mmCIF file of C-alpha atoms and ligand atoms in Angstrom:
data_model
loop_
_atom_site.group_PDB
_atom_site.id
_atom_site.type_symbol
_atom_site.label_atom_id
_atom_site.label_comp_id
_atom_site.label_asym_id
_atom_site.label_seq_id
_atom_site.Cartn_x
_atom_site.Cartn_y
_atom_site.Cartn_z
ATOM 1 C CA UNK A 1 27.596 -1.853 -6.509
ATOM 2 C CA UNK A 2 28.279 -3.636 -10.026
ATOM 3 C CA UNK A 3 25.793 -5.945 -11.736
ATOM 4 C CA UNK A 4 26.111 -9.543 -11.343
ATOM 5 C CA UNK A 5 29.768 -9.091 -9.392
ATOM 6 C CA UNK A 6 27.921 -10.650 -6.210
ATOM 7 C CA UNK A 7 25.005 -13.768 -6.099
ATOM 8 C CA UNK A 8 21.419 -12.650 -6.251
ATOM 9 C CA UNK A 9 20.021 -11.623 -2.923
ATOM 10 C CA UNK A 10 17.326 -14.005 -2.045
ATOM 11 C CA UNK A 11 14.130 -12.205 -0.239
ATOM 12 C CA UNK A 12 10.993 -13.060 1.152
ATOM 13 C CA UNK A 13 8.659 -10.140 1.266
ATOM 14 C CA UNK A 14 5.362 -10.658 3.482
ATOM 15 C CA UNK A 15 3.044 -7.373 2.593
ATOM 16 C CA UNK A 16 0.307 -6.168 1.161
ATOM 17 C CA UNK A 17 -1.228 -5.914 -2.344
ATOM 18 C CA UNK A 18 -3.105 -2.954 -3.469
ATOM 19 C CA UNK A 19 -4.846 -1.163 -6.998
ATOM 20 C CA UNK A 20 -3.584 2.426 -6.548
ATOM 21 C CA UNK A 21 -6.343 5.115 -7.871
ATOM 22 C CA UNK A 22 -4.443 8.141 -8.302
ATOM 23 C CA UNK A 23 -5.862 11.655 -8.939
ATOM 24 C CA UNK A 24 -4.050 14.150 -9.706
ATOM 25 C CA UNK A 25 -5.630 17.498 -8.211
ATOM 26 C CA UNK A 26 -4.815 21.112 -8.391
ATOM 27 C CA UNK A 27 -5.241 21.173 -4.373
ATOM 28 C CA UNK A 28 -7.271 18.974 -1.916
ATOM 29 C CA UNK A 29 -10.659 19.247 -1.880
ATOM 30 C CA UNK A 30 -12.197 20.842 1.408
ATOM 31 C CA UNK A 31 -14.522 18.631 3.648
ATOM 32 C CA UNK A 32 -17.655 18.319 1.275
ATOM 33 C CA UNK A 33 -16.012 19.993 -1.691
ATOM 34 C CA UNK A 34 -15.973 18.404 -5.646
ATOM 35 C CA UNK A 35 -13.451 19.353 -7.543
ATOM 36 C CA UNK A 36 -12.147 18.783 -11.248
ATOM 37 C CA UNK A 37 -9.115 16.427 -11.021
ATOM 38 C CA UNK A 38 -6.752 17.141 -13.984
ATOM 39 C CA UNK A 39 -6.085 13.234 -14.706
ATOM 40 C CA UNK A 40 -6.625 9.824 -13.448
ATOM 41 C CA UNK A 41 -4.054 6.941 -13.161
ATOM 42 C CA UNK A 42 -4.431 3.302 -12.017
ATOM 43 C CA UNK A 43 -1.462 2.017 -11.055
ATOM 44 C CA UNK A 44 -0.257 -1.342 -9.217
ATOM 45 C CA UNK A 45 0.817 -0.548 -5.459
ATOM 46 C CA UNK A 46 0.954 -1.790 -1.947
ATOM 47 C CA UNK A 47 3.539 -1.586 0.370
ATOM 48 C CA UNK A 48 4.465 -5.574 0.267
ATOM 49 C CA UNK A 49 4.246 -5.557 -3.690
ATOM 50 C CA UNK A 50 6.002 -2.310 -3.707
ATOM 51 C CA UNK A 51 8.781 -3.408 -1.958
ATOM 52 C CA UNK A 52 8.855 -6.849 -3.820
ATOM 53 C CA UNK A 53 8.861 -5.028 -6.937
ATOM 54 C CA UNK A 54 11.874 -2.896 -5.875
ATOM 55 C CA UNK A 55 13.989 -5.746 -4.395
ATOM 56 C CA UNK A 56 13.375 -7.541 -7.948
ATOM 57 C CA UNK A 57 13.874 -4.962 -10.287
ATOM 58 C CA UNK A 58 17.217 -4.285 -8.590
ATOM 59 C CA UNK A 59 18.235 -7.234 -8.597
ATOM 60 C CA UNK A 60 17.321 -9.660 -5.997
ATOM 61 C CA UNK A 61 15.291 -12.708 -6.130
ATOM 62 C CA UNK A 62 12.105 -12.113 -4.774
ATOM 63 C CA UNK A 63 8.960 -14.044 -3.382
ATOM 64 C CA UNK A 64 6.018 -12.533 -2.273
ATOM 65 C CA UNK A 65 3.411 -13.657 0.651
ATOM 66 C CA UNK A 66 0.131 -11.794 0.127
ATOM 67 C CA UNK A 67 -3.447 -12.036 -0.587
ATOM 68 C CA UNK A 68 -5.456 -11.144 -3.278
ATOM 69 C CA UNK A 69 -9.299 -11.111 -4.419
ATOM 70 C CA UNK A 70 -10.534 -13.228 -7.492
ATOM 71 C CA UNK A 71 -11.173 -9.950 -9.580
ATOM 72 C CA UNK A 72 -9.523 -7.498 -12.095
ATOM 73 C CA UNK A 73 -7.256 -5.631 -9.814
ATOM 74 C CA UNK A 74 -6.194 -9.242 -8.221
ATOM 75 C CA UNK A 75 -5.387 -10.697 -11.085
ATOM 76 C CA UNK A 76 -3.769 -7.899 -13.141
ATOM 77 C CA UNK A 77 -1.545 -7.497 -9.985
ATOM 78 C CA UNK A 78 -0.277 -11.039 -10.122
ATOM 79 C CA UNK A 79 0.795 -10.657 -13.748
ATOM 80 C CA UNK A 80 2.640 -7.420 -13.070
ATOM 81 C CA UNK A 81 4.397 -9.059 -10.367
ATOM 82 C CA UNK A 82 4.918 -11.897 -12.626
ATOM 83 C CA UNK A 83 6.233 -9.890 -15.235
ATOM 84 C CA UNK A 84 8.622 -8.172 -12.862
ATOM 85 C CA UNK A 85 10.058 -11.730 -12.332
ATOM 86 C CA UNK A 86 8.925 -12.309 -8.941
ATOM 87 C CA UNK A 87 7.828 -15.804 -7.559
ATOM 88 C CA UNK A 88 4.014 -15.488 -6.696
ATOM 89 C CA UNK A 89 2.796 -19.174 -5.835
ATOM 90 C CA UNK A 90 2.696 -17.882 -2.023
ATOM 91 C CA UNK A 91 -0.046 -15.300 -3.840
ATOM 92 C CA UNK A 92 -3.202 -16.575 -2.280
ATOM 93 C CA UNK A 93 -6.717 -15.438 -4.300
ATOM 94 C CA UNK A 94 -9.417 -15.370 -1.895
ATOM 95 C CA UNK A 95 -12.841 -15.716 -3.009
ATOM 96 C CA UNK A 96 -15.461 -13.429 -2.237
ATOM 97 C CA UNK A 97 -13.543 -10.794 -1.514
ATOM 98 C CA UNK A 98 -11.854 -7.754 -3.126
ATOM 99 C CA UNK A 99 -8.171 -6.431 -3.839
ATOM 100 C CA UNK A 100 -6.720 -3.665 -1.661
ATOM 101 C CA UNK A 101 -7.694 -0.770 -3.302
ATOM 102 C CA UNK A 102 -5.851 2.939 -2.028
ATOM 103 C CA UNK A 103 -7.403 5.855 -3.259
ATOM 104 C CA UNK A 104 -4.681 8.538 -3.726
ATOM 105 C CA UNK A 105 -5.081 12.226 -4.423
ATOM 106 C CA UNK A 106 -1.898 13.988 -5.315
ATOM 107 C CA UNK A 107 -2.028 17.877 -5.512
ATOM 108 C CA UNK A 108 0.436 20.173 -7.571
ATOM 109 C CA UNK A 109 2.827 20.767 -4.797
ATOM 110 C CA UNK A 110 3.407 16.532 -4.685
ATOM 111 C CA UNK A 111 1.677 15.983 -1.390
ATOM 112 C CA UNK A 112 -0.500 13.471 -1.058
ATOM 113 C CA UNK A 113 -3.762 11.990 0.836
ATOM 114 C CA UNK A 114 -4.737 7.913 1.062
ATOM 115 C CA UNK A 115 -7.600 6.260 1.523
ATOM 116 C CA UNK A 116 -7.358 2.527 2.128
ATOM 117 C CA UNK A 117 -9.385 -0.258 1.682
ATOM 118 C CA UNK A 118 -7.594 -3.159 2.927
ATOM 119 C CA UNK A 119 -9.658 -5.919 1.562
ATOM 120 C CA UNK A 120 -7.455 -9.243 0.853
ATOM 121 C CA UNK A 121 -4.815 -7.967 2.484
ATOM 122 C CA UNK A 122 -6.752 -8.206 5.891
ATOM 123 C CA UNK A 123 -6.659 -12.333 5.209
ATOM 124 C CA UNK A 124 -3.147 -13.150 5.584
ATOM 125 C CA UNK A 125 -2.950 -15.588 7.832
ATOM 126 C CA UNK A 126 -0.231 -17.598 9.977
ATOM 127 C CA UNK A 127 -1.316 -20.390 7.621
ATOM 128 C CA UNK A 128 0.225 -18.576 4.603
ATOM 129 C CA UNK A 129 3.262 -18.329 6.333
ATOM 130 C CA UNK A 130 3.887 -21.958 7.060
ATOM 131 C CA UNK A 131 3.084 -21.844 3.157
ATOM 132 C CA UNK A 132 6.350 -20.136 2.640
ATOM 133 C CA UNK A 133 8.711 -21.967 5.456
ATOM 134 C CA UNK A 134 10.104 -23.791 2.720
ATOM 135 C CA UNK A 135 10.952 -20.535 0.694
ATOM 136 C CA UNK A 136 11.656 -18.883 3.888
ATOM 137 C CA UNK A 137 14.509 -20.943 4.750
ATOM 138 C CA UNK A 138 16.613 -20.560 1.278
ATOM 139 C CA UNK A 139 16.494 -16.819 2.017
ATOM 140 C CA UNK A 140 18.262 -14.167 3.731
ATOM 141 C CA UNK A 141 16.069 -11.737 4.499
ATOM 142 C CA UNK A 142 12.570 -11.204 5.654
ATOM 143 C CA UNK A 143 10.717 -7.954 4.391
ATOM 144 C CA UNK A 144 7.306 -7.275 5.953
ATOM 145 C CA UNK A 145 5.264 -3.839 6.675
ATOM 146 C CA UNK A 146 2.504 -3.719 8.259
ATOM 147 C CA UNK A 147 -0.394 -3.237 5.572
ATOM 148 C CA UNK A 148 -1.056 -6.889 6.533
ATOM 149 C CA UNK A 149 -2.174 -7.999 9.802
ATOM 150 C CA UNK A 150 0.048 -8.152 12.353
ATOM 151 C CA UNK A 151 -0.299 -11.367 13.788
ATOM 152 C CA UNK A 152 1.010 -13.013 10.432
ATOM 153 C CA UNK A 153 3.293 -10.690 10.318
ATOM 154 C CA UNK A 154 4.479 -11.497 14.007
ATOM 155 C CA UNK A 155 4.367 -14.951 13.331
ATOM 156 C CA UNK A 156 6.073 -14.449 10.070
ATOM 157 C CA UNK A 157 9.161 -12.513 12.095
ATOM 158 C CA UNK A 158 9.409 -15.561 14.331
ATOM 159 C CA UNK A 159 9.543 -17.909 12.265
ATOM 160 C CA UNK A 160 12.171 -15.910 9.515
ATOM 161 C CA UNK A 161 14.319 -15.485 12.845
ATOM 162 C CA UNK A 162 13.911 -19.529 14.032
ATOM 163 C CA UNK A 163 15.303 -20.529 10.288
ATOM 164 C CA UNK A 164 17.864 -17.724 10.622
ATOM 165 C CA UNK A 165 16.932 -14.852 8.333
ATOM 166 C CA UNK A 166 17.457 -11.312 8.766
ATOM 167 C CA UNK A 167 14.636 -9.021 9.204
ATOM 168 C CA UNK A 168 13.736 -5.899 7.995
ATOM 169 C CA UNK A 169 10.501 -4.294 9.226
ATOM 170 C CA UNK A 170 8.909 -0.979 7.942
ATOM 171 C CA UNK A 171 6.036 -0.622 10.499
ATOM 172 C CA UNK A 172 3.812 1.780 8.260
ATOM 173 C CA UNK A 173 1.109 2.530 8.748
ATOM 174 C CA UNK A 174 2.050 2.619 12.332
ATOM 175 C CA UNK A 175 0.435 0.387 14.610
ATOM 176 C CA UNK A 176 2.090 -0.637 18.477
ATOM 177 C CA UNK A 177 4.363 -3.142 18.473
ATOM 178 C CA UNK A 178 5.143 -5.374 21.112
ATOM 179 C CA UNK A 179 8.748 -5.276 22.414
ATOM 180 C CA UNK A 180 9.485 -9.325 22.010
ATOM 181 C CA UNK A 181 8.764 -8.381 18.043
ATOM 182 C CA UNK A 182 10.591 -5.339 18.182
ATOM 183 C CA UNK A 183 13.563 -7.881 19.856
ATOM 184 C CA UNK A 184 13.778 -9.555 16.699
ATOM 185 C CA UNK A 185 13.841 -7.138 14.164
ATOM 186 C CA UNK A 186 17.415 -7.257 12.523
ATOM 187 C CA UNK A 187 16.491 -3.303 10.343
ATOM 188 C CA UNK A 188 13.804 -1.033 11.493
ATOM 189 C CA UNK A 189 13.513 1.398 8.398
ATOM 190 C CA UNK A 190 10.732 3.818 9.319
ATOM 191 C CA UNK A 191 10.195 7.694 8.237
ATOM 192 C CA UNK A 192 9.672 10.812 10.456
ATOM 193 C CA UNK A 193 6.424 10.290 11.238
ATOM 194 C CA UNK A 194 6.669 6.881 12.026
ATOM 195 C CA UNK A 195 9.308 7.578 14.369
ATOM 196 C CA UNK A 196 7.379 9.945 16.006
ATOM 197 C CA UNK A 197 4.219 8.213 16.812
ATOM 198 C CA UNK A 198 6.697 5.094 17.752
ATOM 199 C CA UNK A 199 8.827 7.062 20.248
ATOM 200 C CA UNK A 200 6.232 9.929 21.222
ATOM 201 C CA UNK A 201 9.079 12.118 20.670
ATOM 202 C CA UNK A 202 9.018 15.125 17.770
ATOM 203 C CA UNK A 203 11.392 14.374 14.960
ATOM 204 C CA UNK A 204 11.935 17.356 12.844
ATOM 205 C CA UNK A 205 16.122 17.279 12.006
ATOM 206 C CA UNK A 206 18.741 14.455 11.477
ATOM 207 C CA UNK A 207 19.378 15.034 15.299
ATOM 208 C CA UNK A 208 16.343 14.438 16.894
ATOM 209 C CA UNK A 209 15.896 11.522 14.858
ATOM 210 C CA UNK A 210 19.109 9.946 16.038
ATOM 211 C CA UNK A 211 18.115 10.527 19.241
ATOM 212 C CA UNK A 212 14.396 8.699 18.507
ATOM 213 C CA UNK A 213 16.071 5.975 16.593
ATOM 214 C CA UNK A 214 18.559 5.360 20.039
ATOM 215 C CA UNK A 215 14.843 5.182 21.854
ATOM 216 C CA UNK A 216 14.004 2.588 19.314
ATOM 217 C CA UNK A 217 17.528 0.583 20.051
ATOM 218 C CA UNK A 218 17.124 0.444 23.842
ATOM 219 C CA UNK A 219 13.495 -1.509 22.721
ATOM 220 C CA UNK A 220 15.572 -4.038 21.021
ATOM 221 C CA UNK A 221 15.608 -2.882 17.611
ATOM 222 C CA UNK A 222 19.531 -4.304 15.932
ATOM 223 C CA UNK A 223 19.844 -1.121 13.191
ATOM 224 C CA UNK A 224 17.541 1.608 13.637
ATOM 225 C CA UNK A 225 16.674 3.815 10.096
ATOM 226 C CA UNK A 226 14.565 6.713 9.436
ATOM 227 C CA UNK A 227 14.385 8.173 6.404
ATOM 228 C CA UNK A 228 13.800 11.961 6.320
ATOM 229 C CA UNK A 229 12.410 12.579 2.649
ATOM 230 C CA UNK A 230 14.776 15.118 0.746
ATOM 231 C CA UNK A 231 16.954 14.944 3.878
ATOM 232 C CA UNK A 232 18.128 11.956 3.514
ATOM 233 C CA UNK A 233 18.586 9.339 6.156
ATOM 234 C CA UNK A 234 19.885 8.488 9.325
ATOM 235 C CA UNK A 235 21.136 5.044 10.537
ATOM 236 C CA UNK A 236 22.028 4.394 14.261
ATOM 237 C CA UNK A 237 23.529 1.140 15.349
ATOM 238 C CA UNK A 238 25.605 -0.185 18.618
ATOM 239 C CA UNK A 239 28.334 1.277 16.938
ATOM 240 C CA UNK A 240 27.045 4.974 17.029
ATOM 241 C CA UNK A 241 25.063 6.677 14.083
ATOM 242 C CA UNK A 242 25.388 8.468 10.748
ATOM 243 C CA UNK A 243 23.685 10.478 9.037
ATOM 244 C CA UNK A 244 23.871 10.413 4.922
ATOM 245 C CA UNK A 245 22.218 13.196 2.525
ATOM 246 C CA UNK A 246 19.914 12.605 0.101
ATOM 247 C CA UNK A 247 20.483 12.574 -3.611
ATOM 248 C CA UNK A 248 18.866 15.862 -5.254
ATOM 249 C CA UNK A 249 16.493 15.534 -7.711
ATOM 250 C CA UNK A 250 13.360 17.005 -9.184
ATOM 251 C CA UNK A 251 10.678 15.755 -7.358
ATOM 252 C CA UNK A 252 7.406 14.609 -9.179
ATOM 253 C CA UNK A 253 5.780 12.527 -6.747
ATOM 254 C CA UNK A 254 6.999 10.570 -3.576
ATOM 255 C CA UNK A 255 4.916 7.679 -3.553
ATOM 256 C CA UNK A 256 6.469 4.786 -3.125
ATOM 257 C CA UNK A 257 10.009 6.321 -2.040
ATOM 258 C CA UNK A 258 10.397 4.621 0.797
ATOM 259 C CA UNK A 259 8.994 1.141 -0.383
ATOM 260 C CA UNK A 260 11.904 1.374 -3.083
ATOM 261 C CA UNK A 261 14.385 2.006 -0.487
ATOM 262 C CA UNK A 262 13.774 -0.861 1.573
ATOM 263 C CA UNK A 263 13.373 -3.011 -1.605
ATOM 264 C CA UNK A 264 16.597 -1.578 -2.617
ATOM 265 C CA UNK A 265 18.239 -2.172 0.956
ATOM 266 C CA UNK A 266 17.303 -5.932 1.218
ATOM 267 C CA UNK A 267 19.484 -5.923 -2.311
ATOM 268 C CA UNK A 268 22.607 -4.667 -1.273
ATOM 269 C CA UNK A 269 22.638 -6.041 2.438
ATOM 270 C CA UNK A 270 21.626 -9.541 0.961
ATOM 271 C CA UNK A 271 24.377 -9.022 -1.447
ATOM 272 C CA UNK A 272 26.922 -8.730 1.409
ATOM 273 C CA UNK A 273 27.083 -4.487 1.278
ATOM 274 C CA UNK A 274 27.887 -2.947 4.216
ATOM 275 C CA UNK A 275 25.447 -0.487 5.997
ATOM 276 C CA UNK A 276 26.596 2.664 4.704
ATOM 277 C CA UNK A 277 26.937 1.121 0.740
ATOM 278 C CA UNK A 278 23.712 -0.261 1.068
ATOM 279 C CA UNK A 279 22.135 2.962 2.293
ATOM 280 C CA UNK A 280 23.593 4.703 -0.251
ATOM 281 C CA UNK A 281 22.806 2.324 -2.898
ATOM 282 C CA UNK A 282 18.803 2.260 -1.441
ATOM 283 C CA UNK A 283 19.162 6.401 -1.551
ATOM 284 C CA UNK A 284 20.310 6.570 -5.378
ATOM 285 C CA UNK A 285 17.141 3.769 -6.096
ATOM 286 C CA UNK A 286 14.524 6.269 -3.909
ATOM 287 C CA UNK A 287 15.606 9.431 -5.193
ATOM 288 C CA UNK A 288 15.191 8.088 -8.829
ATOM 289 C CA UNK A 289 11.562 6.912 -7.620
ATOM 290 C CA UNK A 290 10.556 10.400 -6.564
ATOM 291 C CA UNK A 291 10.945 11.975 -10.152
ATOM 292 C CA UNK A 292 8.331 9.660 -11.479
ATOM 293 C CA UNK A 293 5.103 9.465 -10.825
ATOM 294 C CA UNK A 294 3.222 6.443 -9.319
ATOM 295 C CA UNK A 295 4.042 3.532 -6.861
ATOM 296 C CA UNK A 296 5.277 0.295 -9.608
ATOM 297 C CA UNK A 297 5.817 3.114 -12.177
ATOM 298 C CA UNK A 298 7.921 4.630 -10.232
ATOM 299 C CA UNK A 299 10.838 2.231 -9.282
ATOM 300 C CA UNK A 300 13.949 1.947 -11.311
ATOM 301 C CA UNK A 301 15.783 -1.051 -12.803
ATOM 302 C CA UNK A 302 19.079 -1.495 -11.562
ATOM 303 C CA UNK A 303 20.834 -0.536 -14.428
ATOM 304 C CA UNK A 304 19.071 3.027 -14.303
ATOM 305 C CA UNK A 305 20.394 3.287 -10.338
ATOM 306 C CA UNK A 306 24.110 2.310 -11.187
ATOM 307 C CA UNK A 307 24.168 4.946 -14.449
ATOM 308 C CA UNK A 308 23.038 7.958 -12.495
ATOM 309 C CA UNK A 309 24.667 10.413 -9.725
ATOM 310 C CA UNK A 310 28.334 9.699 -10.580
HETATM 311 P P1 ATP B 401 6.529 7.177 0.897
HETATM 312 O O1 ATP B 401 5.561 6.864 2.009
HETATM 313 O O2 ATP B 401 6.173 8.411 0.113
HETATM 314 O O3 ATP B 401 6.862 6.006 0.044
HETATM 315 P P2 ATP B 401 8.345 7.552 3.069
HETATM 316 O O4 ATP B 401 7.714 8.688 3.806
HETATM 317 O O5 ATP B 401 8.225 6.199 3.628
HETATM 318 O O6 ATP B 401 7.911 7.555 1.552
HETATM 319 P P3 ATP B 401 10.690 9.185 2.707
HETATM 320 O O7 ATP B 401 11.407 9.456 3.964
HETATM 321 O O8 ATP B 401 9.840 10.278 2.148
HETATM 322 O O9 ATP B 401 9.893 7.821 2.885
HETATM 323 O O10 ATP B 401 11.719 8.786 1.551
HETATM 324 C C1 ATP B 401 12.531 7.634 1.604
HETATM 325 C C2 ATP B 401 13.857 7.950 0.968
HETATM 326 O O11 ATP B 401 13.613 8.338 -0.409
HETATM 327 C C3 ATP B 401 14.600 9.120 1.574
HETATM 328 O O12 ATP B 401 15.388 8.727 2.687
HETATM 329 C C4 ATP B 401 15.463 9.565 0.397
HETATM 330 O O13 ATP B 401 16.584 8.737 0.243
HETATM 331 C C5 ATP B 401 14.516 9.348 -0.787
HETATM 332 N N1 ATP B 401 13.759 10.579 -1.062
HETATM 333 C C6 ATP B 401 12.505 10.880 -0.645
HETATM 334 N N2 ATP B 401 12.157 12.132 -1.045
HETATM 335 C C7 ATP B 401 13.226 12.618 -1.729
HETATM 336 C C8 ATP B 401 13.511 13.836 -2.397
HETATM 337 N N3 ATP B 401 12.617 14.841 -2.425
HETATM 338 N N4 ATP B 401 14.724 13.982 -2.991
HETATM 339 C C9 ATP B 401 15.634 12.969 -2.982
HETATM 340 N N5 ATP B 401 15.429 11.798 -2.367
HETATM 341 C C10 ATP B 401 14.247 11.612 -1.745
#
């Protein structure tokens, strides 16, 4: 994929918002245990912003559907997002209530543990969707998660399909999912566990998650993704499935790794990519995102994707 060779991608990300208060820890703490973190970070995160900020940053133009409070973490989040170049009048501050907050340990060996406190995020309503019809219907695709409640974002998927966007749908954290949404979900990108708790099945190799991701199909899904960490991905579609390695890099921290590959995957498809370019493309943003540390801190600029793994 060159810069600038195809039109902008135009996205509409529905998600969440969220201050990110990372510790970094030696190990986790036991059950009633304090321990001496070795630093502190607060960094701008949330799944929706996340995934807006990847989209934008690699090129696509980007508008965001979320909630914030009136506070510090609500309003420094808007001007990051700003700054990032993303549209954020569909932003709404609600009063008397606070940001999303995630509290985030991360241990030496890079695993993590979140804590969330949803706050504004929980009031995303159907009524800031109609907001964003007129957005909505000068864009291709439709990026939601489910960080937000799922009746906007049901309502949102309905309404992205009845002005004819594509929709991509990264159902984390995992809730259940009724099969007339499922029906109109274009991309299902989900990771291993995901897939398990989804398909009740155990995912622990590229095979068996082809085999859950052909579970998810026969529920409706068009294109069926799971993302396997350092092993890559696997996409199944009518057409059959493939399965594509990862890049390999030195990991720092993963956060935020798979909000950068659907950011990055709403790019390239929206930029007329096929599957298997736009995978790859999404891979070579991710794996960058993995050697840094943080959610927003973490995602690349597009120029940094194209110059690396040649
Ligand atoms: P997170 O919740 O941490 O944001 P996730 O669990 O949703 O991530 P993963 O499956 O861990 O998503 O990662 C998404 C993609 O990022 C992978 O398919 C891969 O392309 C890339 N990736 C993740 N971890 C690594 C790694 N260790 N090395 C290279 N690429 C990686």
């Amino acid at each position: 994929m060159q810069t600038h060779k195809h039109k902008a991608a135009k996205i509409v990300v529905v998600g969440s918002v969220n201050m990110d208060l990372l510790f970094k820890t030696p190990r986790m703490p036991a059950p009633g245990e304090t321990l001496m973190g070795q630093s502190f970070h607060q960094i701008h995160g949330g799944k929706g912003a996340n995934q807006a900020v990847a989209a934008a940053r690699l090129g696509g133009e980007v508008s965001l559907i979320a909630c914030v409070g009136q506070d510090d973490f609500g309003r420094s989040s808007v001007a990051a997002l700003q700054a990032d170049g993303i549209d954020t009048q569909l932003v709404r501050q609600v009063s008397n209530c606070a940001t999303g907050v995630a509290g985030i340990l991360l241990d030496d060996s890079g695993e993590n543990s979140i804590v969330l406190a949803a706050g504004a995020n929980a009031e995303v309503q159907s009524t800031d969707i109609d907001a964003g019809k007129t957005i909505m219907s000068g864009a291709q695709f439709l990026v939601c998660q489910l960080e937000t409640p799922m009746a906007s974002v049901a309502y949102a998927i309905q309404q992205a399909k009845t002005l004819g966007l594509q929709v991509i749908l990264n159902p984390a954290p995992m809730q259940d999912i009724a099969t007339d949404l499922l029906n109109q979900v274009d991309f299902l990108v989900l990771n291993e566990t995901e897939t398990q708790q989804m398909t009740g099945m155990s995912v622990e190799n590229a095979e068996s998650a082809v085999a859950a991701a052909q579970v998810l199909r026969q529920r409706g899904v068009g294109t069926v993704i799971v993302t396997l960490g350092a092993a890559g991905v696997v996409v199944v579609t009518a057409e059959g499935s493939m399965t594509m390695p990862a890049y390999k890099v030195e990991v720092l921290d993963t956060t935020a790794a798979g909000d950068t590959f659907v950011g990055a995957l709403a790019v390239a498809l929206g930029e007329g990519e096929g599957l298997q370019k736009a995978c790859d493309f999404a891979q070579r943003a991710a794996a960058i995102a993995v050697t840094q540390l943080g959610a927003q801190t973490s995602i690349p600029h597009r120029s940094l994707v194209e110059s690396h793994f040649h």
